[in-house]
């Protein structure tokens, strides 16, 4: 009886796992100066953007419940001379499709490739869930600088710690093992951490930072900030502007 119940919970975790990872907002909070559509397999993706001519651009990949349009004002403040492209993940606020790791990485690569046809100097910013996507993109494409906000070393490790009585390593499909991609990242990297992050353990962020060559990474801790409030913290925009 107990074994049957245990196996039932394992099955529930397996089939419902993505609902525990992705929390798509249904509508954009702010109207971007321009909105375009990016065609992807099985999805049409919304991109909020501030177009600007010239070689400089920035691609922003948000968190698991984030409406990326809300980040546009701070990004515009930190990067006044860069075109801005904010990807609404598939299934998020105007984009069709269903989110999963392989697709999100492929979508971000497609946005990079489209952006690179007009801009040669691309900064990549990934927040929380998006830090894992950004690392994979930066391991496959040249970026001038990489910014990781509240990043993790491995989503698999975090999930295993949260569900210690279950075989998470066998059950989890979207592992986001960021540490695997660090050796292939050539860009100077800024890690922005929240002092009081209640979602990503500080040890996970420190492990990730320690995997970079120390002359290629800078870490900034925003004091008094939590995981979801880091963008309200003093010094956040200044830290972003490191990649200016």
CSV table of C-alpha atoms in Angstrom, one decimal:
chain,number,residue,atom,x,y,z
A,1,UNK,CA,0.0,0.0,0.0
A,2,UNK,CA,2.8,2.4,0.9
A,3,UNK,CA,4.8,1.5,-2.1
A,4,UNK,CA,1.7,2.1,-4.4
A,5,UNK,CA,1.2,5.5,-2.8
A,6,UNK,CA,4.9,6.4,-3.2
A,7,UNK,CA,4.9,5.4,-6.8
A,8,UNK,CA,1.7,7.4,-7.3
A,9,UNK,CA,3.4,10.5,-6.0
A,10,UNK,CA,6.4,9.9,-8.2
A,11,UNK,CA,4.1,9.6,-11.2
A,12,UNK,CA,2.3,12.9,-10.2
A,13,UNK,CA,5.7,14.7,-9.9
A,14,UNK,CA,6.7,13.4,-13.3
A,15,UNK,CA,3.6,14.4,-15.1
A,16,UNK,CA,3.1,17.7,-13.3
A,17,UNK,CA,6.7,18.8,-13.0
A,18,UNK,CA,6.6,21.6,-15.5
A,19,UNK,CA,3.7,23.2,-13.7
A,20,UNK,CA,6.1,23.5,-10.7
A,21,UNK,CA,8.8,25.2,-12.8
A,22,UNK,CA,6.9,27.5,-15.2
A,23,UNK,CA,4.4,30.1,-14.0
A,24,UNK,CA,3.4,32.0,-17.2
A,25,UNK,CA,1.9,35.5,-16.8
A,26,UNK,CA,-1.1,35.9,-19.1
A,27,UNK,CA,-0.6,39.5,-20.1
A,28,UNK,CA,2.1,42.2,-20.4
A,29,UNK,CA,2.1,44.8,-17.7
A,30,UNK,CA,3.7,47.5,-19.9
A,31,UNK,CA,3.4,48.4,-23.5
A,32,UNK,CA,6.8,48.2,-25.2
A,33,UNK,CA,7.8,50.8,-27.7
A,34,UNK,CA,7.6,48.0,-30.3
A,35,UNK,CA,6.4,44.4,-30.3
A,36,UNK,CA,7.4,41.9,-32.9
A,37,UNK,CA,6.7,38.2,-33.5
A,38,UNK,CA,9.4,35.5,-33.8
A,39,UNK,CA,8.3,32.3,-35.5
A,40,UNK,CA,9.5,29.1,-33.8
A,41,UNK,CA,8.5,25.5,-34.3
A,42,UNK,CA,5.1,25.0,-32.8
A,43,UNK,CA,4.9,28.6,-31.4
A,44,UNK,CA,4.7,32.3,-32.3
A,45,UNK,CA,6.8,34.2,-29.8
A,46,UNK,CA,6.3,37.8,-28.7
A,47,UNK,CA,9.3,40.1,-28.4
A,48,UNK,CA,9.0,43.4,-26.6
A,49,UNK,CA,11.7,45.7,-27.8
A,50,UNK,CA,13.1,49.2,-28.1
A,51,UNK,CA,14.7,49.4,-31.5
A,52,UNK,CA,17.8,51.4,-32.0
A,53,UNK,CA,20.2,51.6,-34.9
A,54,UNK,CA,23.8,50.7,-34.5
A,55,UNK,CA,25.9,47.8,-33.5
A,56,UNK,CA,24.8,47.5,-29.8
A,57,UNK,CA,22.0,45.4,-28.6
A,58,UNK,CA,20.8,43.5,-25.5
A,59,UNK,CA,18.7,40.3,-25.2
A,60,UNK,CA,16.8,39.8,-21.9
A,61,UNK,CA,15.6,36.4,-20.7
A,62,UNK,CA,13.4,36.6,-17.7
A,63,UNK,CA,12.4,34.5,-14.7
A,64,UNK,CA,9.8,31.7,-14.4
A,65,UNK,CA,6.9,34.0,-13.5
A,66,UNK,CA,8.2,37.2,-14.9
A,67,UNK,CA,6.4,39.5,-17.3
A,68,UNK,CA,9.6,40.7,-19.1
A,69,UNK,CA,7.9,43.9,-20.3
A,70,UNK,CA,8.1,45.2,-16.7
A,71,UNK,CA,11.9,45.1,-16.9
A,72,UNK,CA,12.0,47.4,-19.9
A,73,UNK,CA,12.3,50.7,-18.0
A,74,UNK,CA,15.3,49.6,-15.9
A,75,UNK,CA,17.0,48.1,-18.9
A,76,UNK,CA,16.5,51.3,-20.8
A,77,UNK,CA,18.0,53.2,-17.9
A,78,UNK,CA,21.0,51.0,-17.6
A,79,UNK,CA,21.6,50.6,-21.4
A,80,UNK,CA,20.6,53.9,-23.0
A,81,UNK,CA,22.6,53.2,-26.2
A,82,UNK,CA,21.5,49.6,-26.9
A,83,UNK,CA,18.6,48.2,-28.8
A,84,UNK,CA,16.6,46.0,-26.3
A,85,UNK,CA,14.9,42.7,-27.1
A,86,UNK,CA,12.9,41.0,-24.4
A,87,UNK,CA,11.7,37.5,-25.1
A,88,UNK,CA,8.3,36.4,-23.9
A,89,UNK,CA,8.8,32.6,-23.5
A,90,UNK,CA,6.4,30.3,-25.3
A,91,UNK,CA,3.2,30.2,-23.3
A,92,UNK,CA,4.0,33.5,-21.6
A,93,UNK,CA,2.1,36.8,-22.1
A,94,UNK,CA,1.2,36.8,-25.8
A,95,UNK,CA,3.4,33.9,-26.9
A,96,UNK,CA,1.9,30.6,-28.0
A,97,UNK,CA,3.2,27.1,-27.3
A,98,UNK,CA,4.3,25.2,-24.1
A,99,UNK,CA,7.6,26.0,-22.2
A,100,UNK,CA,10.3,23.4,-21.7
A,101,UNK,CA,14.0,23.7,-21.5
A,102,UNK,CA,15.1,22.5,-25.0
A,103,UNK,CA,12.5,24.8,-26.6
A,104,UNK,CA,13.3,27.8,-24.5
A,105,UNK,CA,17.0,27.5,-25.4
A,106,UNK,CA,16.2,27.0,-29.1
A,107,UNK,CA,13.9,30.1,-29.0
A,108,UNK,CA,16.5,32.2,-27.4
A,109,UNK,CA,19.1,31.1,-30.0
A,110,UNK,CA,16.6,32.1,-32.7
A,111,UNK,CA,16.2,35.5,-31.2
A,112,UNK,CA,20.0,35.9,-31.0
A,113,UNK,CA,20.4,34.9,-34.6
A,114,UNK,CA,17.8,37.4,-35.7
A,115,UNK,CA,19.3,40.1,-33.6
A,116,UNK,CA,22.8,39.4,-34.9
A,117,UNK,CA,21.7,40.2,-38.4
A,118,UNK,CA,21.4,43.9,-37.3
A,119,UNK,CA,23.7,44.2,-34.3
A,120,UNK,CA,27.3,42.9,-33.9
A,121,UNK,CA,27.7,43.7,-30.2
A,122,UNK,CA,25.2,41.8,-28.1
A,123,UNK,CA,24.9,41.7,-24.3
A,124,UNK,CA,22.9,38.8,-22.9
A,125,UNK,CA,21.0,39.1,-19.6
A,126,UNK,CA,19.3,36.2,-17.9
A,127,UNK,CA,17.3,36.4,-14.7
A,128,UNK,CA,16.5,33.4,-12.4
A,129,UNK,CA,15.2,30.7,-14.7
A,130,UNK,CA,16.5,32.8,-17.6
A,131,UNK,CA,20.1,32.6,-16.3
A,132,UNK,CA,20.1,28.9,-17.2
A,133,UNK,CA,18.9,29.7,-20.7
A,134,UNK,CA,21.3,32.6,-21.1
A,135,UNK,CA,24.3,30.4,-20.1
A,136,UNK,CA,23.4,27.9,-22.7
A,137,UNK,CA,23.1,30.6,-25.4
A,138,UNK,CA,26.4,32.2,-24.4
A,139,UNK,CA,28.1,28.8,-24.7
A,140,UNK,CA,27.0,28.6,-28.3
A,141,UNK,CA,27.0,32.2,-29.6
A,142,UNK,CA,29.5,35.1,-29.1
A,143,UNK,CA,28.2,37.7,-26.7
A,144,UNK,CA,30.2,40.8,-25.6
A,145,UNK,CA,29.1,40.4,-22.0
A,146,UNK,CA,26.9,38.1,-19.9
A,147,UNK,CA,24.8,39.2,-16.9
A,148,UNK,CA,23.3,36.5,-14.7
A,149,UNK,CA,20.7,37.7,-12.1
A,150,UNK,CA,19.9,35.4,-9.1
A,151,UNK,CA,21.4,32.4,-11.0
A,152,UNK,CA,21.7,28.8,-9.9
A,153,UNK,CA,24.3,26.1,-10.4
A,154,UNK,CA,21.8,23.4,-11.3
A,155,UNK,CA,18.0,23.3,-11.1
A,156,UNK,CA,18.3,19.5,-10.8
A,157,UNK,CA,20.3,20.0,-7.6
A,158,UNK,CA,17.7,22.5,-6.2
A,159,UNK,CA,14.8,20.1,-7.0
A,160,UNK,CA,16.6,17.1,-5.4
A,161,UNK,CA,17.1,19.1,-2.2
A,162,UNK,CA,13.5,20.2,-2.2
A,163,UNK,CA,12.2,16.6,-2.8
A,164,UNK,CA,14.8,14.5,-1.0
A,165,UNK,CA,12.6,11.4,-0.7
A,166,UNK,CA,12.0,11.0,-4.4
A,167,UNK,CA,14.3,10.0,-7.3
A,168,UNK,CA,14.3,13.5,-8.8
A,169,UNK,CA,17.4,12.8,-10.9
A,170,UNK,CA,15.4,10.2,-12.8
A,171,UNK,CA,12.1,12.1,-12.9
A,172,UNK,CA,13.2,15.6,-13.8
A,173,UNK,CA,13.2,16.4,-17.5
A,174,UNK,CA,14.2,20.1,-17.5
A,175,UNK,CA,17.4,20.0,-15.5
A,176,UNK,CA,19.0,23.4,-16.3
A,177,UNK,CA,22.5,22.2,-15.3
A,178,UNK,CA,24.1,25.6,-15.7
A,179,UNK,CA,27.5,24.4,-14.5
A,180,UNK,CA,27.9,22.2,-17.7
A,181,UNK,CA,28.0,25.3,-19.9
A,182,UNK,CA,30.4,27.6,-18.0
A,183,UNK,CA,33.6,26.2,-19.6
A,184,UNK,CA,32.4,27.2,-23.1
A,185,UNK,CA,31.4,30.8,-22.1
A,186,UNK,CA,34.1,33.3,-23.3
A,187,UNK,CA,32.3,36.5,-22.4
A,188,UNK,CA,33.1,38.5,-19.2
A,189,UNK,CA,30.3,37.8,-16.8
A,190,UNK,CA,28.6,39.7,-14.0
A,191,UNK,CA,26.6,37.7,-11.4
A,192,UNK,CA,24.0,39.8,-9.5
A,193,UNK,CA,22.8,38.0,-6.3
A,194,UNK,CA,20.2,38.9,-3.7
A,195,UNK,CA,21.4,39.0,-0.2
A,196,UNK,CA,18.2,37.5,1.2
A,197,UNK,CA,17.3,35.2,-1.7
A,198,UNK,CA,14.6,32.9,-0.5
A,199,UNK,CA,14.4,30.9,-3.7
A,200,UNK,CA,17.9,30.2,-4.9
A,201,UNK,CA,20.3,29.2,-2.0
A,202,UNK,CA,23.3,31.5,-1.9
A,203,UNK,CA,25.5,28.4,-1.9
A,204,UNK,CA,24.2,27.5,-5.4
A,205,UNK,CA,25.0,30.9,-6.8
A,206,UNK,CA,28.4,30.8,-5.2
A,207,UNK,CA,29.1,27.4,-6.7
A,208,UNK,CA,28.2,28.7,-10.1
A,209,UNK,CA,30.4,31.8,-9.7
A,210,UNK,CA,33.3,29.5,-8.7
A,211,UNK,CA,33.2,27.6,-11.9
A,212,UNK,CA,34.2,30.7,-14.0
A,213,UNK,CA,37.8,31.7,-14.4
A,214,UNK,CA,38.2,34.4,-11.7
A,215,UNK,CA,39.5,37.0,-14.1
A,216,UNK,CA,36.3,36.5,-16.2
A,217,UNK,CA,33.6,36.9,-13.5
A,218,UNK,CA,32.4,39.7,-11.2
A,219,UNK,CA,29.8,39.1,-8.4
A,220,UNK,CA,27.6,41.8,-6.9
A,221,UNK,CA,25.3,41.2,-4.0
A,222,UNK,CA,22.3,43.5,-3.6
A,223,UNK,CA,21.9,44.1,0.1
A,224,UNK,CA,18.5,43.6,1.7
A,225,UNK,CA,17.0,42.2,-1.5
A,226,UNK,CA,15.0,39.1,-2.0
A,227,UNK,CA,14.7,36.9,-5.1
A,228,UNK,CA,11.7,38.7,-6.5
A,229,UNK,CA,12.6,42.2,-5.1
A,230,UNK,CA,16.2,42.4,-6.3
A,231,UNK,CA,15.3,44.8,-9.0
A,232,UNK,CA,14.0,47.3,-6.4
A,233,UNK,CA,17.3,47.2,-4.5
A,234,UNK,CA,19.8,50.0,-4.3
A,235,UNK,CA,22.6,49.4,-6.8
A,236,UNK,CA,20.7,47.0,-9.0
A,237,UNK,CA,20.6,49.3,-12.1
A,238,UNK,CA,24.3,50.3,-11.5
A,239,UNK,CA,25.2,46.6,-11.4
A,240,UNK,CA,23.3,46.0,-14.7
A,241,UNK,CA,25.2,48.9,-16.2
A,242,UNK,CA,28.5,47.1,-15.7
A,243,UNK,CA,27.7,45.5,-19.1
A,244,UNK,CA,27.1,48.9,-20.7
